[in-house]
PDB file of N, CA and C in Angstrom:
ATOM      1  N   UNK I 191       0.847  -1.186   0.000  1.00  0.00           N
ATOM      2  CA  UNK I 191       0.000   0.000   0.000  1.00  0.00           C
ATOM      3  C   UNK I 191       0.888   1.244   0.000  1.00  0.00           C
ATOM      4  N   UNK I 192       0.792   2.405  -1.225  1.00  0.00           N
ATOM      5  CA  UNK I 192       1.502   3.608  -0.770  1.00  0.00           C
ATOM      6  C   UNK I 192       0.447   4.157  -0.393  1.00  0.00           C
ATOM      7  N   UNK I 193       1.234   5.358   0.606  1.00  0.00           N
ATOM      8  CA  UNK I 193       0.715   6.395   0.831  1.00  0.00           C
ATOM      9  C   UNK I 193      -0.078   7.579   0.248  1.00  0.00           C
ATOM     10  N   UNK I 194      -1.111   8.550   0.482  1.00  0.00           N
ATOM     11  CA  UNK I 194      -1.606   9.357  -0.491  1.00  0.00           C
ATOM     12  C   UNK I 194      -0.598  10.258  -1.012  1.00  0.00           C
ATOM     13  N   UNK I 195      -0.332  10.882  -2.504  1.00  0.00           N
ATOM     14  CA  UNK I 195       0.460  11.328  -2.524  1.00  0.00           C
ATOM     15  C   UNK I 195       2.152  11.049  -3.049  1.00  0.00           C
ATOM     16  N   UNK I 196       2.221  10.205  -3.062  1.00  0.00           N
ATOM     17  CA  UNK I 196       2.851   9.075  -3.437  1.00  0.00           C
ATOM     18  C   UNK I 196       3.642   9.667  -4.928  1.00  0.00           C
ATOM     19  N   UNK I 197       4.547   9.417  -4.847  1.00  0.00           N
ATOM     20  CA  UNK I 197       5.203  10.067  -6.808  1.00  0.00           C
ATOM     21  C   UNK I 197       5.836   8.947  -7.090  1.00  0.00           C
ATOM     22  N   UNK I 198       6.915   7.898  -6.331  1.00  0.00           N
ATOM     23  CA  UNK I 198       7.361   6.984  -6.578  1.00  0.00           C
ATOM     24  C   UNK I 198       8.221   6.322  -5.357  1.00  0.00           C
ATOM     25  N   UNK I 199       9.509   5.541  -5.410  1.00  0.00           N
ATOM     26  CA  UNK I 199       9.988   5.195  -4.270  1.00  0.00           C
ATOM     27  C   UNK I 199      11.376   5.194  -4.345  1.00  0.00           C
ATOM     28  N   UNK I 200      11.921   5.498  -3.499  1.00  0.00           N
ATOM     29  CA  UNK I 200      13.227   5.457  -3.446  1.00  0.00           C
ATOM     30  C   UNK I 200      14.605   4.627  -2.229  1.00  0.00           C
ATOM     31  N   UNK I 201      15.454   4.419  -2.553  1.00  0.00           N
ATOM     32  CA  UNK I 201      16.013   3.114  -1.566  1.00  0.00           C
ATOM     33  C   UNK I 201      16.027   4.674  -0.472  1.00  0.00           C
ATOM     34  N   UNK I 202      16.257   4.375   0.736  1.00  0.00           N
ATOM     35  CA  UNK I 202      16.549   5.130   1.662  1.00  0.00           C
ATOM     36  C   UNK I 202      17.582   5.889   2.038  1.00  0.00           C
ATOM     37  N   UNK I 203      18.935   4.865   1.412  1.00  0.00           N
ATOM     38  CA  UNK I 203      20.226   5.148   1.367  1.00  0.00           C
ATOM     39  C   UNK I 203      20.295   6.331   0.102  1.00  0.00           C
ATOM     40  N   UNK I 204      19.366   6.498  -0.530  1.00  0.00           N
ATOM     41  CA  UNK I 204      19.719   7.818  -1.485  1.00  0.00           C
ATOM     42  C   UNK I 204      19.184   8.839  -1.230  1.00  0.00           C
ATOM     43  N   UNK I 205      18.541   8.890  -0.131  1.00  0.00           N
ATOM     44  CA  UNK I 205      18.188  10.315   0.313  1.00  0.00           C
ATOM     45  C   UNK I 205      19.534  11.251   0.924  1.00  0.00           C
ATOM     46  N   UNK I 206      19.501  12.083   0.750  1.00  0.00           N
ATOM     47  CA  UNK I 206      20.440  13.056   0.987  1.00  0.00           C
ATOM     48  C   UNK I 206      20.009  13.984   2.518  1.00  0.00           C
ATOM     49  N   UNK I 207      20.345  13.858   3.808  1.00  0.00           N
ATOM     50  CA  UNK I 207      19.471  14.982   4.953  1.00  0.00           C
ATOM     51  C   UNK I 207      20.749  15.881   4.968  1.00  0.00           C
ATOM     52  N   UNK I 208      20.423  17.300   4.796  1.00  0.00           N
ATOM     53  CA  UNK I 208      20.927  18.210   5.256  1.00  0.00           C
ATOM     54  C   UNK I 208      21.653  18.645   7.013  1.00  0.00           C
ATOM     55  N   UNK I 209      22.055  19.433   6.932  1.00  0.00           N
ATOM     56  CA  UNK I 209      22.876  19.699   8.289  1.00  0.00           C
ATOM     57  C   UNK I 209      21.794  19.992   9.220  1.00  0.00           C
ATOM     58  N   UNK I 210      20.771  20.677   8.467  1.00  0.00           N
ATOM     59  CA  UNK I 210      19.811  21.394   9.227  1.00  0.00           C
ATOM     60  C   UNK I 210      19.069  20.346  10.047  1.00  0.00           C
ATOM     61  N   UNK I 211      18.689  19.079   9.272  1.00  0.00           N
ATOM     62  CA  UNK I 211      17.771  18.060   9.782  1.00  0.00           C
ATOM     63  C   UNK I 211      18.690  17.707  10.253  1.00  0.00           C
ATOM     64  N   UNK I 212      19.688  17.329  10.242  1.00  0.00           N
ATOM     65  CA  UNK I 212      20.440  16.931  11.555  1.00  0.00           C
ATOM     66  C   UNK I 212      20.838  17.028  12.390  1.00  0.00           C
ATOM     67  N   UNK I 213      20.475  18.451  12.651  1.00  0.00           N
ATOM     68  CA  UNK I 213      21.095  18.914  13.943  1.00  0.00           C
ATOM     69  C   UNK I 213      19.521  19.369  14.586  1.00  0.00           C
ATOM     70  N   UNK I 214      18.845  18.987  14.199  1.00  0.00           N
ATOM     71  CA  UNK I 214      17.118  19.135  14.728  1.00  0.00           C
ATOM     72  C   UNK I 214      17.110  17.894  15.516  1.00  0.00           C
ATOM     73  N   UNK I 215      15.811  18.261  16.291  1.00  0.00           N
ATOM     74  CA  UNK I 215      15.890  17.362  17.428  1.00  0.00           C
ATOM     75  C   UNK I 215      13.833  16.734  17.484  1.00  0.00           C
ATOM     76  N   UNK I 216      13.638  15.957  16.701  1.00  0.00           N
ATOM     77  CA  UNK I 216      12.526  15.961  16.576  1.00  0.00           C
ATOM     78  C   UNK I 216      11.740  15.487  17.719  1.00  0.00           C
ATOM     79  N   UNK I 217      10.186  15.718  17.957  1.00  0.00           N
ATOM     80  CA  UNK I 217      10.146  15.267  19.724  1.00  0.00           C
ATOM     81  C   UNK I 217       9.976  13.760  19.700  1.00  0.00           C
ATOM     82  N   UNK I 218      10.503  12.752  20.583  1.00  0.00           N
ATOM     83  CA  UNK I 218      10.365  11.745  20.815  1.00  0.00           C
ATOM     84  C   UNK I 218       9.117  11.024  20.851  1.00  0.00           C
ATOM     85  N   UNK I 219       8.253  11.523  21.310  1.00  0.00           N
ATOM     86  CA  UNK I 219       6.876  10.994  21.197  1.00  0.00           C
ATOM     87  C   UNK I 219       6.212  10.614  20.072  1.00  0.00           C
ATOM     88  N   UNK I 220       6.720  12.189  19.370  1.00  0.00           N
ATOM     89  CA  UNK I 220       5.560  12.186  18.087  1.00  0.00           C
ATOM     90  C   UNK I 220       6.675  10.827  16.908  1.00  0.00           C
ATOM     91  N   UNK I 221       8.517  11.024  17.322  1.00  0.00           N
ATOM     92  CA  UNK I 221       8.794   9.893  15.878  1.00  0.00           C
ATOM     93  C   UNK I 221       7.994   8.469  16.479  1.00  0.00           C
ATOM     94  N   UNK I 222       8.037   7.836  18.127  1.00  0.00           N
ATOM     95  CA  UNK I 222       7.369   6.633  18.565  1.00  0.00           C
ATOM     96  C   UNK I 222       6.419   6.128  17.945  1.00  0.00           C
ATOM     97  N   UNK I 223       5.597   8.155  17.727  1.00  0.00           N
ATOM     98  CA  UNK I 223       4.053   7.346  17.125  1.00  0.00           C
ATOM     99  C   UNK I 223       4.153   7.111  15.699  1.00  0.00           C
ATOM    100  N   UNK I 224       5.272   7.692  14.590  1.00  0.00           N
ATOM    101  CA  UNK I 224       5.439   7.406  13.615  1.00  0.00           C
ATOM    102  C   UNK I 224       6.256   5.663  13.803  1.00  0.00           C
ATOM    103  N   UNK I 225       7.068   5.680  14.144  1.00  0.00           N
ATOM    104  CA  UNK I 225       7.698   4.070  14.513  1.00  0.00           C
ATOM    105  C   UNK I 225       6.347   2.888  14.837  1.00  0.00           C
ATOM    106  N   UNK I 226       5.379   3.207  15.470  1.00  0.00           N
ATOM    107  CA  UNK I 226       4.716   2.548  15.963  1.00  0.00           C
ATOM    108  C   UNK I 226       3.680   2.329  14.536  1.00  0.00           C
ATOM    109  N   UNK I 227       3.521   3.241  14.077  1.00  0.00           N
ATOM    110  CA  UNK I 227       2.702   3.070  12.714  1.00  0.00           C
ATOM    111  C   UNK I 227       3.184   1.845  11.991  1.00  0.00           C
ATOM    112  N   UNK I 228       4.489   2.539  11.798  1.00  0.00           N
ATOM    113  CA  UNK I 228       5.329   1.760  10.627  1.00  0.00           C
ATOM    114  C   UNK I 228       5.006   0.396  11.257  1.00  0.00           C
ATOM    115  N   UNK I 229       5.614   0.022  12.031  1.00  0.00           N
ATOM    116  CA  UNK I 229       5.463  -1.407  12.870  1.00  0.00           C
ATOM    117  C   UNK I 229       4.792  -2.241  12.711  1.00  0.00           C
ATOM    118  N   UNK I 230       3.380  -1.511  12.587  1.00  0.00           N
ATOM    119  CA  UNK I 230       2.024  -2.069  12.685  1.00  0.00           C
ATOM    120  C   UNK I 230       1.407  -2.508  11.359  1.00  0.00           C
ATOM    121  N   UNK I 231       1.906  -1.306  10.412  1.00  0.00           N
ATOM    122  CA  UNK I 231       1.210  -1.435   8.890  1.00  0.00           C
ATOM    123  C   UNK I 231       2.013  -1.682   7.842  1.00  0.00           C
ATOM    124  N   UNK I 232       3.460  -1.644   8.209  1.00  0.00           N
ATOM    125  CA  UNK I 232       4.771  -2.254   7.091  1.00  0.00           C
ATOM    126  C   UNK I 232       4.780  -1.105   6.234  1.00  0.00           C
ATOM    127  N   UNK I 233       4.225   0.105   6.664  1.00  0.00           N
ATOM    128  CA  UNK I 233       4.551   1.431   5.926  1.00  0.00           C
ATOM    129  C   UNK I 233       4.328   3.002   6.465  1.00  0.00           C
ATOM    130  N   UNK I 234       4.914   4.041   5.724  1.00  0.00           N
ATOM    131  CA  UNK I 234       4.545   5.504   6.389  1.00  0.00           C
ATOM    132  C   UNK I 234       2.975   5.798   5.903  1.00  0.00           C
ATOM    133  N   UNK I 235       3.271   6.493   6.977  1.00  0.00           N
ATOM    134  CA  UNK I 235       1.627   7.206   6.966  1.00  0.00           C
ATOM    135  C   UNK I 235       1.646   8.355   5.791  1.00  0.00           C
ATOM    136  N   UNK I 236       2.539   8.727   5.276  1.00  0.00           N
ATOM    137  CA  UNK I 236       3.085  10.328   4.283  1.00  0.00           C
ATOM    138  C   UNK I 236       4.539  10.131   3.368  1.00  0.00           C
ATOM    139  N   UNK I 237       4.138   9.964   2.403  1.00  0.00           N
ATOM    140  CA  UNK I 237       5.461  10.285   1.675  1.00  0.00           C
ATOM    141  C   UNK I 237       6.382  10.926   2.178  1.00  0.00           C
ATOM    142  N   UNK I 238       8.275  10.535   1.914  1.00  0.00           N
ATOM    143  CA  UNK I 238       9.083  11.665   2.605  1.00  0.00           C
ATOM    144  C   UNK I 238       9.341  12.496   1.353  1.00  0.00           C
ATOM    145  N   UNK I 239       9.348  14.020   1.256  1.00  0.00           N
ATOM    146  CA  UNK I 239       9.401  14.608   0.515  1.00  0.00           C
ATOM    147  C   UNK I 239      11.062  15.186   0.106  1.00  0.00           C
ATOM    148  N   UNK I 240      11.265  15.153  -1.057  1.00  0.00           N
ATOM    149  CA  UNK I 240      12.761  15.197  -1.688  1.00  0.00           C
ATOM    150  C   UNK I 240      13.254  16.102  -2.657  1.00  0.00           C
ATOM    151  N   UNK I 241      13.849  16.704  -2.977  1.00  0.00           N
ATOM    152  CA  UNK I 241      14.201  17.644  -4.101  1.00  0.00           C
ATOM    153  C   UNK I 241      14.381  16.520  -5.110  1.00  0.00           C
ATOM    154  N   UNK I 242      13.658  16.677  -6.210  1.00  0.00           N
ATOM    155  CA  UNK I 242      14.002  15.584  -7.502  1.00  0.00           C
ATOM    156  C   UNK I 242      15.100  15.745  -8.261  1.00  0.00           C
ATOM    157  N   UNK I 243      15.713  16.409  -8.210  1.00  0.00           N
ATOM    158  CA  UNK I 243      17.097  17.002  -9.077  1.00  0.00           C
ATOM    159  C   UNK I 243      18.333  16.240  -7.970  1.00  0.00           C
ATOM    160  N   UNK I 244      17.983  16.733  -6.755  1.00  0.00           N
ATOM    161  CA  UNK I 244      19.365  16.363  -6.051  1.00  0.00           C
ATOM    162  C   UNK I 244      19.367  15.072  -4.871  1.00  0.00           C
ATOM    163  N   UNK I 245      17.951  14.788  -4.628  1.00  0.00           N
ATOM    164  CA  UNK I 245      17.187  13.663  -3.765  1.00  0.00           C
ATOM    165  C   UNK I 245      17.806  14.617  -2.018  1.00  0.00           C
ATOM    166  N   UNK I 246      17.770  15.599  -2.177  1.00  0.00           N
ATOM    167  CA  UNK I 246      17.879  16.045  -1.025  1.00  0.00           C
ATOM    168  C   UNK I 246      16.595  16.202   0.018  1.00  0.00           C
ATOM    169  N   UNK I 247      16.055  15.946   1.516  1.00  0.00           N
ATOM    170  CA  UNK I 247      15.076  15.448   2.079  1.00  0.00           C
ATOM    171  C   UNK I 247      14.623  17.236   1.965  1.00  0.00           C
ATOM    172  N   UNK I 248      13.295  17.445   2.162  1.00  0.00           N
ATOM    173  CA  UNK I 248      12.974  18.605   2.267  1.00  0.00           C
ATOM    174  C   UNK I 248      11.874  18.490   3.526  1.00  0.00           C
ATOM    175  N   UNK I 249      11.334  17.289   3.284  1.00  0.00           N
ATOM    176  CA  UNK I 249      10.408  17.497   4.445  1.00  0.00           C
ATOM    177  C   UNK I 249      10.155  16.067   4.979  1.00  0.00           C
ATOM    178  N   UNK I 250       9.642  15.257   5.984  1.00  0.00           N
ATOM    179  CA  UNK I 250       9.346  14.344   6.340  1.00  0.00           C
ATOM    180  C   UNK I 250      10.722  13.585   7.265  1.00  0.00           C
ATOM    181  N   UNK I 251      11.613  14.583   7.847  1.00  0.00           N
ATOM    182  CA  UNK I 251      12.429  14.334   8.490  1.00  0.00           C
ATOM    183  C   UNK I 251      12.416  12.925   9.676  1.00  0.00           C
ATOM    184  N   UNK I 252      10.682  13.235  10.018  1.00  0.00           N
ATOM    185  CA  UNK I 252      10.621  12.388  11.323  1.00  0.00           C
ATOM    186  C   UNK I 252      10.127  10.635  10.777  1.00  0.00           C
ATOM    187  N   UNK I 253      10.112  10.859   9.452  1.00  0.00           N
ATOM    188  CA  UNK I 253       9.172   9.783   9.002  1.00  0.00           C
ATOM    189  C   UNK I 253      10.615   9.014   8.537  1.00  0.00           C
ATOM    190  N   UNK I 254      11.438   9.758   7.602  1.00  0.00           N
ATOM    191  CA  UNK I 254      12.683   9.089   7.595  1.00  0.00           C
ATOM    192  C   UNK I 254      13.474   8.748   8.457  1.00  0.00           C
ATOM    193  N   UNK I 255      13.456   9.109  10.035  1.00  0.00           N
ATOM    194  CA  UNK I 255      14.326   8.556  11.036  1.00  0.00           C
ATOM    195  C   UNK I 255      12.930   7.454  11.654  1.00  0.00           C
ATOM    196  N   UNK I 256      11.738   7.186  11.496  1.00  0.00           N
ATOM    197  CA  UNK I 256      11.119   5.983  11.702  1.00  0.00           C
ATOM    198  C   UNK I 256      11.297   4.621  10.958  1.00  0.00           C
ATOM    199  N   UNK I 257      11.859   5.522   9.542  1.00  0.00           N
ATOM    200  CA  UNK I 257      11.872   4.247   8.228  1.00  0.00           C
ATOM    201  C   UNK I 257      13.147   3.735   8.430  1.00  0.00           C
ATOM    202  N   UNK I 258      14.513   4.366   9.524  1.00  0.00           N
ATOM    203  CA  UNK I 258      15.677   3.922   9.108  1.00  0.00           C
ATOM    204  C   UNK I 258      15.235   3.509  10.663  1.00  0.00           C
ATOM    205  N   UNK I 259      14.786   3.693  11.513  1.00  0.00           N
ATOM    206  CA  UNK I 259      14.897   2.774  12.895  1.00  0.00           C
ATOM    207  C   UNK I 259      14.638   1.453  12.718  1.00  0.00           C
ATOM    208  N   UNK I 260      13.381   1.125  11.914  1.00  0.00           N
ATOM    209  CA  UNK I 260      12.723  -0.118  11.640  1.00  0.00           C
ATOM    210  C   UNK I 260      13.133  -0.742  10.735  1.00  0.00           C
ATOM    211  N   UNK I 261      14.009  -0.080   9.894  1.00  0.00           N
ATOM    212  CA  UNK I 261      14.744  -0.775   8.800  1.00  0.00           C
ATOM    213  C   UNK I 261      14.386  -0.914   7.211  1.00  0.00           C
ATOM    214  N   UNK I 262      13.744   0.097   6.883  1.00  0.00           N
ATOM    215  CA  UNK I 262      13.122   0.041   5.606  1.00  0.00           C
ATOM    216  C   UNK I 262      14.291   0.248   4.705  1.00  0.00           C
ATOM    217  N   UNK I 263      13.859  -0.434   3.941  1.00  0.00           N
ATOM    218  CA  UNK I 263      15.016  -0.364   2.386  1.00  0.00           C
ATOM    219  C   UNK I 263      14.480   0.995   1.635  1.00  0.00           C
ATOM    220  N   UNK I 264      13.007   0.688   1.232  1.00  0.00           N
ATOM    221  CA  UNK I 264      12.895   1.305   0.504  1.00  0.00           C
ATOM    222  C   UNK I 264      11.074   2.447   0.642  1.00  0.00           C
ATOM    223  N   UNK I 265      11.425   3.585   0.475  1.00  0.00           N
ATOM    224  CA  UNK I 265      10.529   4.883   0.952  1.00  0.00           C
ATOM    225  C   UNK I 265       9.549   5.404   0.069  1.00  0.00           C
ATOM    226  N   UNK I 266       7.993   5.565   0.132  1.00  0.00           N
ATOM    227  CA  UNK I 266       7.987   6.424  -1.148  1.00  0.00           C
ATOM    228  C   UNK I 266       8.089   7.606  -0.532  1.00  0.00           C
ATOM    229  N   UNK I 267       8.176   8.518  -2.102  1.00  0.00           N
ATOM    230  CA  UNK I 267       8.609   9.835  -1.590  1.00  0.00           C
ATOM    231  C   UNK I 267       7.444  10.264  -2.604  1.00  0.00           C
ATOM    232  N   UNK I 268       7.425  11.630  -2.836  1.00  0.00           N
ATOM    233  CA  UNK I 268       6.933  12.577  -3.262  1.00  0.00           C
ATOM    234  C   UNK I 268       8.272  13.928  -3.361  1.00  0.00           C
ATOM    235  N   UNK I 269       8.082  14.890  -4.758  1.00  0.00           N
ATOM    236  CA  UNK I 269       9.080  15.511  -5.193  1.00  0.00           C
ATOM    237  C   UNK I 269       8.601  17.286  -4.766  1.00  0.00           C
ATOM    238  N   UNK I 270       9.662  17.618  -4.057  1.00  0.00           N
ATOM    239  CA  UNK I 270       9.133  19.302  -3.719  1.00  0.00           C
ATOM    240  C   UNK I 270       8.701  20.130  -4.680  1.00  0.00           C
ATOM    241  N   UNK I 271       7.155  21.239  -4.406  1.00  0.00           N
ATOM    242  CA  UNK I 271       6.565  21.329  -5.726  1.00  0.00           C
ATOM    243  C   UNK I 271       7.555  22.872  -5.831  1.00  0.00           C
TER     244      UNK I 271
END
């Protein structure tokens, strides 16, 4: 099942996160309840969103540190409009 929104998928390892998302501190609760999703349904609740030119993450920071806790290979994304 993808997500609504959905443009295509990408391995995880080709996303690109910036300095910015990494040095963010997202709140613990809210990635659990994204982790706990994933867990449950073998997928994200939201596309992670990516620059299509450079696969750099633009948005869905917390959804990509749920997909790499649990171990996903592979993400759909959606491309920044």
């Amino acid at each position: 099942m993808k997500p609504v929104g959905t443009e295509g998928f990408i391995s995880l390892e080709e996303i690109i996160v910036s300095e910015e998302f990494l040095h963010s501190h997202p709140s613990d609760d809210k990635t659990k309840e994204v982790m706990d999703y994933v867990v449950r349904t073998g997928n994200l609740d939201e596309p992670i969103t990516i620059n299509k030119d450079t696969n750099v993450l633009t948005n869905g920071y917390r959804r990509y540190l749920a997909a790499k806790m649990v171990g996903m290979n592979v993400v759909p994304i959606n491309y920044e409009q």
